[in-house]
Amino acid sequence: MNALGAAAAAAQVALVIAGAPWLAGVMRQVRARLEGRAGAGLAQPWRDLRKLMRKQPTTPVGAGPAFRTAPLLLVATTAVVAALIPLASTATPVSGSADLIVVVALLALGTVALALAGLDTGTAFGGMGASREMTIAALVEPTILMSVFALSIPAGSTNLTTIVSGAAGNPARLASPASLLAAFALAVVTLAETGRLPVDNPSTHLELTMIHEAMILEYSGPDLALVELGAQMRLTVLLGLLASLFAPWGIATTTHLAALLVALVLFATKVTLLAAALAAAEVFWAKVRLFKVPELLAGSFLLALLAVSASFFLTGK
Amino acid sequence: MSVLGPALAASSMLAGVAVAAGVCVPRRARPAAVGVCTAAVGAAALVAGVSALTGGRWSATLPALLPLAGVHLAVDALSGLFMAVAGAVVAVVALYGIGYAGHGLDRRGVQAVLPLFAWTLVMVPVAASVSTFLLLWELMAASSLLLVVAEYRLRASVREAGVWYAVMTHLGLVALLIALVLFATDAGGETFAALRSGAHLLSPAVRGTVFGLALAAFASKAGMVPLHAWLPRAHPEAPSHVSALMSAAMVNLGVYGIVRVGFDLLGGGARWWWLLTLTVGALSAVYGILQAAVATDLKRLLAYSTSENLGLVLIGLGAAGLFASYGAQALAALALAAALLHVVNHAAFKALLFLAAGSVLRATGLRDLDALGGLRARMPATTALFALGALGAVALPPGNGFISEWLLLQSLIHGVALPSVTMSVTLPLAVAAVALAAGLAAATFVKALGVGFLARPRSTEAASARESPPSMLAAMGLCALAILTLALVPGALAAPLARAEKAAGLPTGPELATPDLQLHLNQLSGSLSPLWLAASLTATVLAAAAAVRLVARGRRRRQAALWDCGAGAPTARMQYTATSFAEPLQRVFDDVLAPEQDVDVTPVRESAYLVERVRFQRKVPDRIEHRLYTPVLTMLASVGHAARRLAGGSVHRYLGYGFAGLITLLVALAVTR
């Protein structure tokens, strides 16, 4: 029983690692088709990673351990998060520690590591990217925790397993205004955290507008592959988190092999659909100015605050 | 049989020896002699504190020591906690001070006062009567003031900081004096035992006044907005090891005072007390970290971060009081445990951060982040230690600060279940404040570490920095050990915290259970396993590194030039500085911070279009200070100027004053009697 639970956690991590580049491929393909281009194919991100991995690792002169370890930490934090979140199964050995605050903090740790690496290179771009990234991260934090707060009120706990299995058992809870507001707030935050439009443009290489890209300009070879993989994994995990929180159907609550397999397939489908929807939406969006981003985040913070009050007043406690 | 009494006696005696050593030992051996003795003072206090935390109690009355009231001393688990924290900080800082005592810090005065200050830090929680407490409190303030102005010959700003500190701390003392005297008068005794048993005799108005005044005094000591003005001045200007003592041990005593007076002596109280505490804490947390985020002076940044962290502690205290007033004892105990644990965690990482800043200051003579950088290669140990401290301060796992913030958030989130509209409005805002503070703290410490220590040196001083001597590194290493222990096995503190809470008058069982190295909330759902989290993170990092090595087929890492955008090679001046790093944040919070900027363009004489020089200046002054203190100071100054006219030098006029005064007094007496 426990072995299958452990296998479920391992399968989640494996699926996230292996699936993240595909997901990026899907998003690029959707975008290309909607823009009237043919696109590079679903496996192009994978091919890019493979190519980068085989290159010789380089370090810019003067950069130190922060620069070298940041890509590893980025991937590692996301992998641990992928194991913690009940993406496919709530019956894993780590489900007791699957705390939503811990998940948020682990993702923030990856951000911090990359920002330090950006500063470590000592270039103007690295610093610029780090500064912008930390500004956004600082403003995202309250929104995330407020959404967490809103979601944990009906469940009475910040434990993800409790929240997800509670919602799966009681779908009416999901249709409540509190849950919808929280979902919207979390969705905005996901865009900001993963550097998607309208906050940051993942395909930009125009220096003055970029955030994430500016931090990682000095990376090349396997390090760059890890950073890219890390960013793709973060997107996958956050979309998976949204899917688990707001559409928890099909997640295995027992340790049956069949249930687990179905759950894995369902998880992949849900995340792919979400990603495709996001990519389609991005076609119609423009990137907002950096100093308009706080307004967007303040808006989503307000939604999260409303979610908390709604969940308090509407549940009648 | 109990080690408490002997340990305290030993601590006091060693303090005496250390003061004597500071006066008598020749200059060369003085720092070592004083340092060792002071470290022993701290170690003895640590032993006493730990013994109190494991269940020991001790009390003594020395009637002959002070006229009229005598000296009353008592140790319970609550004082034990603060004594142990202060003792540990004192021990580490004293060791550090041996190596740090350059720049005239080995003078007789400084070396003799340092142990005295250290001793008062560990003795304030032991005081068990109003007179003893006030005496030790004032001794602590006075000795720390002498240490703050220790470097007055080097910088003019030290004097200013000294004046601010002296005035603020004594205003605090006056407030505290009034509060405790009022309390003692109505309760019919001045020992803490008498106050505790007589607290119910106070009318609600008097209780409120006592708590309000005590809160003002203690919150000012803890650096709470708007009474924080002394903190960002005194902490940076004091010698670094004194800053560490003040920031990691002295400000905690403000928290101790609130817990002792609010919970223990007054036995809790009206809801507005705790709402006020919570509001003050939340405001300080956000305002403090916002100022830290835009600060460019490393020690000023750390000072404001102290304001933030103590603000978080006060949020915990306020929440605990509120929960207790609703009868939710389990939640109250959890919030108090979070607050106390954060005091411990903050002491550990802030001591390390200040000591590391001192190490930088000693090596480069700089506190300005804009001029630092590139210390990683020259001072690797200091950089690594600062990074560890910063990890604690940013409240991210696996740092130690995360654990107490997690507990605090858990208590706030679970508190919403209480059936009250006040709580459902207050707690979400408190959570938002904690979250915003945590987010800004991440930006702040990324800036401090990334700009100050990583990248390339921005000045010749930073480029020629040398690593500190082993004694300083060893002291910082001890702090690092404490941080690691607190971060990985915080469950070890579950039982001591429960005892401290019981001593504070919240009678519940242990709130935190620790099955297989987890931290588990007993009566609420929620658990955290910091050790496993750290282990799994390490394992994943190693696995990722191994996988890369395997796929990259073991190719050697190559050094490459920085990308130069096709122009010349990037110079150190092109790097982001602390100011530029904080610019977006400062712009986002423009309305709160109200920065002042000044562009000064000097055109070439012949032409209005050619510019000879452009000077740009930007300052982010502390706005509260600006708005609140400056008008009062200006008013006082103008009253002083106006009063000068009263003393014109004419003896006749002075006699007239005397006559008029006498007549007024007689008339007043005739009317009132």
mmCIF file of C-alpha atoms in Angstrom, chain A residues 54-228:
data_model
loop_
_atom_site.group_PDB
_atom_site.id
_atom_site.type_symbol
_atom_site.label_atom_id
_atom_site.label_comp_id
_atom_site.label_asym_id
_atom_site.label_seq_id
_atom_site.Cartn_x
_atom_site.Cartn_y
_atom_site.Cartn_z
ATOM 1 C CA ARG A 54 25.151 18.245 -24.471
ATOM 2 C CA LYS A 55 27.009 21.537 -24.548
ATOM 3 C CA GLN A 56 29.967 22.349 -22.406
ATOM 4 C CA PRO A 57 29.008 24.082 -19.167
ATOM 5 C CA THR A 58 30.382 27.611 -18.863
ATOM 6 C CA THR A 59 30.578 30.091 -16.030
ATOM 7 C CA PRO A 60 31.116 33.785 -16.649
ATOM 8 C CA VAL A 61 34.282 35.194 -15.101
ATOM 9 C CA GLY A 62 33.645 36.384 -11.581
ATOM 10 C CA ALA A 63 30.391 34.506 -10.973
ATOM 11 C CA GLY A 64 30.364 32.234 -7.963
ATOM 12 C CA PRO A 65 28.438 29.439 -6.265
ATOM 13 C CA ALA A 66 25.150 31.360 -6.337
ATOM 14 C CA PHE A 67 25.273 31.370 -10.120
ATOM 15 C CA ARG A 68 26.082 27.674 -10.302
ATOM 16 C CA THR A 69 23.608 26.323 -7.773
ATOM 17 C CA ALA A 70 20.590 28.459 -8.706
ATOM 18 C CA PRO A 71 19.479 26.289 -11.679
ATOM 19 C CA LEU A 72 19.777 23.164 -9.533
ATOM 20 C CA LEU A 73 17.781 24.774 -6.732
ATOM 21 C CA LEU A 74 15.135 25.981 -9.141
ATOM 22 C CA VAL A 75 14.578 22.482 -10.468
ATOM 23 C CA ALA A 76 14.876 20.888 -7.032
ATOM 24 C CA THR A 77 12.327 23.124 -5.310
ATOM 25 C CA THR A 78 9.860 22.576 -8.127
ATOM 26 C CA ALA A 79 10.404 18.820 -8.052
ATOM 27 C CA VAL A 80 9.784 18.719 -4.298
ATOM 28 C CA VAL A 81 6.638 20.787 -4.804
ATOM 29 C CA ALA A 82 5.523 18.386 -7.524
ATOM 30 C CA ALA A 83 5.853 15.554 -5.030
ATOM 31 C CA LEU A 84 3.987 17.452 -2.288
ATOM 32 C CA ILE A 85 0.951 18.665 -4.220
ATOM 33 C CA PRO A 86 -1.758 16.047 -4.715
ATOM 34 C CA LEU A 87 -1.644 16.263 -8.497
ATOM 35 C CA ALA A 88 -2.687 12.695 -9.146
ATOM 36 C CA SER A 89 -3.091 11.126 -5.730
ATOM 37 C CA THR A 90 -3.934 12.317 -2.238
ATOM 38 C CA ALA A 91 -2.668 9.078 -0.701
ATOM 39 C CA THR A 92 1.075 9.617 -0.866
ATOM 40 C CA PRO A 93 3.558 9.251 1.997
ATOM 41 C CA VAL A 94 4.178 13.034 1.942
ATOM 42 C CA SER A 95 0.525 14.048 1.924
ATOM 43 C CA GLY A 96 0.736 14.873 5.645
ATOM 44 C CA SER A 97 3.312 17.571 4.912
ATOM 45 C CA ALA A 98 1.604 18.896 1.784
ATOM 46 C CA ASP A 99 1.073 22.286 3.323
ATOM 47 C CA LEU A 100 -0.013 25.031 0.945
ATOM 48 C CA ILE A 101 2.148 27.632 2.709
ATOM 49 C CA VAL A 102 5.172 25.357 2.366
ATOM 50 C CA VAL A 103 4.451 24.906 -1.331
ATOM 51 C CA VAL A 104 4.257 28.658 -1.858
ATOM 52 C CA ALA A 105 7.439 29.206 0.130
ATOM 53 C CA LEU A 106 9.341 26.530 -1.800
ATOM 54 C CA LEU A 107 8.426 28.132 -5.098
ATOM 55 C CA ALA A 108 9.527 31.492 -3.702
ATOM 56 C CA LEU A 109 12.849 29.907 -2.711
ATOM 57 C CA GLY A 110 13.463 29.017 -6.347
ATOM 58 C CA THR A 111 12.702 32.602 -7.358
ATOM 59 C CA VAL A 112 15.083 33.964 -4.750
ATOM 60 C CA ALA A 113 17.872 31.626 -5.853
ATOM 61 C CA LEU A 114 17.543 32.724 -9.468
ATOM 62 C CA ALA A 115 17.416 36.409 -8.520
ATOM 63 C CA LEU A 116 20.630 35.990 -6.534
ATOM 64 C CA ALA A 117 22.212 34.320 -9.540
ATOM 65 C CA GLY A 118 21.148 37.261 -11.681
ATOM 66 C CA LEU A 119 22.866 39.654 -9.298
ATOM 67 C CA ASP A 120 25.890 37.389 -8.970
ATOM 68 C CA THR A 121 26.946 37.824 -12.590
ATOM 69 C CA GLY A 122 27.472 41.536 -11.980
ATOM 70 C CA THR A 123 25.952 42.715 -15.246
ATOM 71 C CA ALA A 124 23.385 45.444 -15.603
ATOM 72 C CA PHE A 125 20.846 43.051 -17.079
ATOM 73 C CA GLY A 126 21.195 40.464 -14.383
ATOM 74 C CA GLY A 127 20.564 43.065 -11.723
ATOM 75 C CA MET A 128 17.664 44.528 -13.619
ATOM 76 C CA GLY A 129 15.965 41.185 -14.027
ATOM 77 C CA ALA A 130 16.561 40.292 -10.387
ATOM 78 C CA SER A 131 15.209 43.615 -9.205
ATOM 79 C CA ARG A 132 12.048 43.336 -11.282
ATOM 80 C CA GLU A 133 11.519 39.700 -10.417
ATOM 81 C CA MET A 134 11.806 40.358 -6.684
ATOM 82 C CA THR A 135 9.487 43.350 -6.909
ATOM 83 C CA ILE A 136 6.825 41.192 -8.496
ATOM 84 C CA ALA A 137 7.495 38.280 -6.152
ATOM 85 C CA ALA A 138 7.124 40.569 -3.137
ATOM 86 C CA LEU A 139 3.735 41.725 -4.354
ATOM 87 C CA VAL A 140 2.569 38.249 -5.362
ATOM 88 C CA GLU A 141 3.179 36.805 -1.900
ATOM 89 C CA PRO A 142 0.221 38.491 -0.123
ATOM 90 C CA THR A 143 -2.193 37.476 -2.871
ATOM 91 C CA ILE A 144 -1.127 33.858 -2.780
ATOM 92 C CA LEU A 145 -1.401 33.658 0.980
ATOM 93 C CA MET A 146 -4.794 35.325 0.946
ATOM 94 C CA SER A 147 -6.058 32.832 -1.623
ATOM 95 C CA VAL A 148 -4.612 30.054 0.506
ATOM 96 C CA PHE A 149 -6.445 31.561 3.444
ATOM 97 C CA ALA A 150 -9.740 31.691 1.511
ATOM 98 C CA LEU A 151 -9.391 28.075 0.426
ATOM 99 C CA SER A 152 -8.428 26.809 3.847
ATOM 100 C CA ILE A 153 -11.398 28.339 5.664
ATOM 101 C CA PRO A 154 -13.965 25.763 4.451
ATOM 102 C CA ALA A 155 -11.457 22.938 4.878
ATOM 103 C CA GLY A 156 -10.264 24.146 8.284
ATOM 104 C CA SER A 157 -6.678 23.452 7.337
ATOM 105 C CA THR A 158 -3.933 24.620 5.019
ATOM 106 C CA ASN A 159 -3.082 21.025 4.226
ATOM 107 C CA LEU A 160 -3.519 20.490 0.505
ATOM 108 C CA THR A 161 -4.684 16.921 0.852
ATOM 109 C CA THR A 162 -7.450 17.993 3.212
ATOM 110 C CA ILE A 163 -8.487 20.871 0.958
ATOM 111 C CA VAL A 164 -8.482 18.785 -2.208
ATOM 112 C CA SER A 165 -10.213 15.730 -0.825
ATOM 113 C CA GLY A 166 -12.739 17.973 0.936
ATOM 114 C CA ALA A 167 -13.526 19.717 -2.319
ATOM 115 C CA ALA A 168 -13.685 16.460 -4.237
ATOM 116 C CA GLY A 169 -16.163 15.076 -1.735
ATOM 117 C CA ASN A 170 -18.266 18.230 -1.700
ATOM 118 C CA PRO A 171 -18.371 19.810 -5.177
ATOM 119 C CA ALA A 172 -20.864 22.480 -4.055
ATOM 120 C CA ARG A 173 -17.992 24.070 -2.174
ATOM 121 C CA LEU A 174 -16.218 24.705 -5.458
ATOM 122 C CA ALA A 175 -19.102 26.656 -6.926
ATOM 123 C CA SER A 176 -19.202 29.081 -4.010
ATOM 124 C CA PRO A 177 -18.298 32.715 -4.698
ATOM 125 C CA ALA A 178 -15.355 32.429 -2.329
ATOM 126 C CA SER A 179 -13.861 29.592 -4.285
ATOM 127 C CA LEU A 180 -14.392 31.296 -7.623
ATOM 128 C CA LEU A 181 -12.836 34.541 -6.431
ATOM 129 C CA ALA A 182 -9.893 32.648 -4.992
ATOM 130 C CA ALA A 183 -9.524 30.730 -8.241
ATOM 131 C CA PHE A 184 -9.375 33.940 -10.212
ATOM 132 C CA ALA A 185 -6.863 35.502 -7.828
ATOM 133 C CA LEU A 186 -4.685 32.398 -7.954
ATOM 134 C CA ALA A 187 -4.862 32.346 -11.747
ATOM 135 C CA VAL A 188 -3.564 35.928 -11.963
ATOM 136 C CA VAL A 189 -0.833 35.069 -9.501
ATOM 137 C CA THR A 190 0.118 32.025 -11.556
ATOM 138 C CA LEU A 191 0.614 34.256 -14.586
ATOM 139 C CA ALA A 192 2.846 36.568 -12.575
ATOM 140 C CA GLU A 193 4.820 33.772 -10.919
ATOM 141 C CA THR A 194 5.530 31.948 -14.148
ATOM 142 C CA GLY A 195 6.352 35.078 -16.123
ATOM 143 C CA ARG A 196 3.575 34.776 -18.701
ATOM 144 C CA LEU A 197 1.700 37.512 -20.504
ATOM 145 C CA PRO A 198 0.505 40.076 -19.482
ATOM 146 C CA VAL A 199 3.163 40.300 -16.750
ATOM 147 C CA ASP A 200 6.211 39.155 -18.669
ATOM 148 C CA ASN A 201 6.649 37.866 -22.169
ATOM 149 C CA PRO A 202 8.348 34.464 -22.128
ATOM 150 C CA SER A 203 9.448 34.736 -25.756
ATOM 151 C CA THR A 204 10.828 38.251 -25.599
ATOM 152 C CA HIS A 205 14.441 39.096 -26.077
ATOM 153 C CA LEU A 206 13.977 42.836 -25.977
ATOM 154 C CA GLU A 207 16.104 43.831 -23.039
ATOM 155 C CA LEU A 208 14.114 46.727 -21.691
ATOM 156 C CA THR A 209 10.891 44.814 -21.231
ATOM 157 C CA MET A 210 12.028 41.491 -19.983
ATOM 158 C CA ILE A 211 12.129 40.185 -16.460
ATOM 159 C CA HIS A 212 12.871 36.484 -16.351
ATOM 160 C CA GLU A 213 15.036 36.480 -19.476
ATOM 161 C CA ALA A 214 17.178 39.322 -18.160
ATOM 162 C CA MET A 215 18.177 37.315 -15.094
ATOM 163 C CA ILE A 216 19.299 34.300 -17.083
ATOM 164 C CA LEU A 217 21.151 36.002 -19.923
ATOM 165 C CA GLU A 218 24.519 34.656 -18.783
ATOM 166 C CA TYR A 219 23.370 31.053 -18.634
ATOM 167 C CA SER A 220 24.284 28.614 -21.372
ATOM 168 C CA GLY A 221 24.547 24.894 -21.964
ATOM 169 C CA PRO A 222 23.292 22.514 -19.246
ATOM 170 C CA ASP A 223 22.722 25.389 -16.808
ATOM 171 C CA LEU A 224 20.392 27.088 -19.247
ATOM 172 C CA ALA A 225 18.686 23.755 -19.885
ATOM 173 C CA LEU A 226 18.013 23.424 -16.166
ATOM 174 C CA VAL A 227 16.695 26.986 -15.910
ATOM 175 C CA GLU A 228 14.388 26.426 -18.876
#
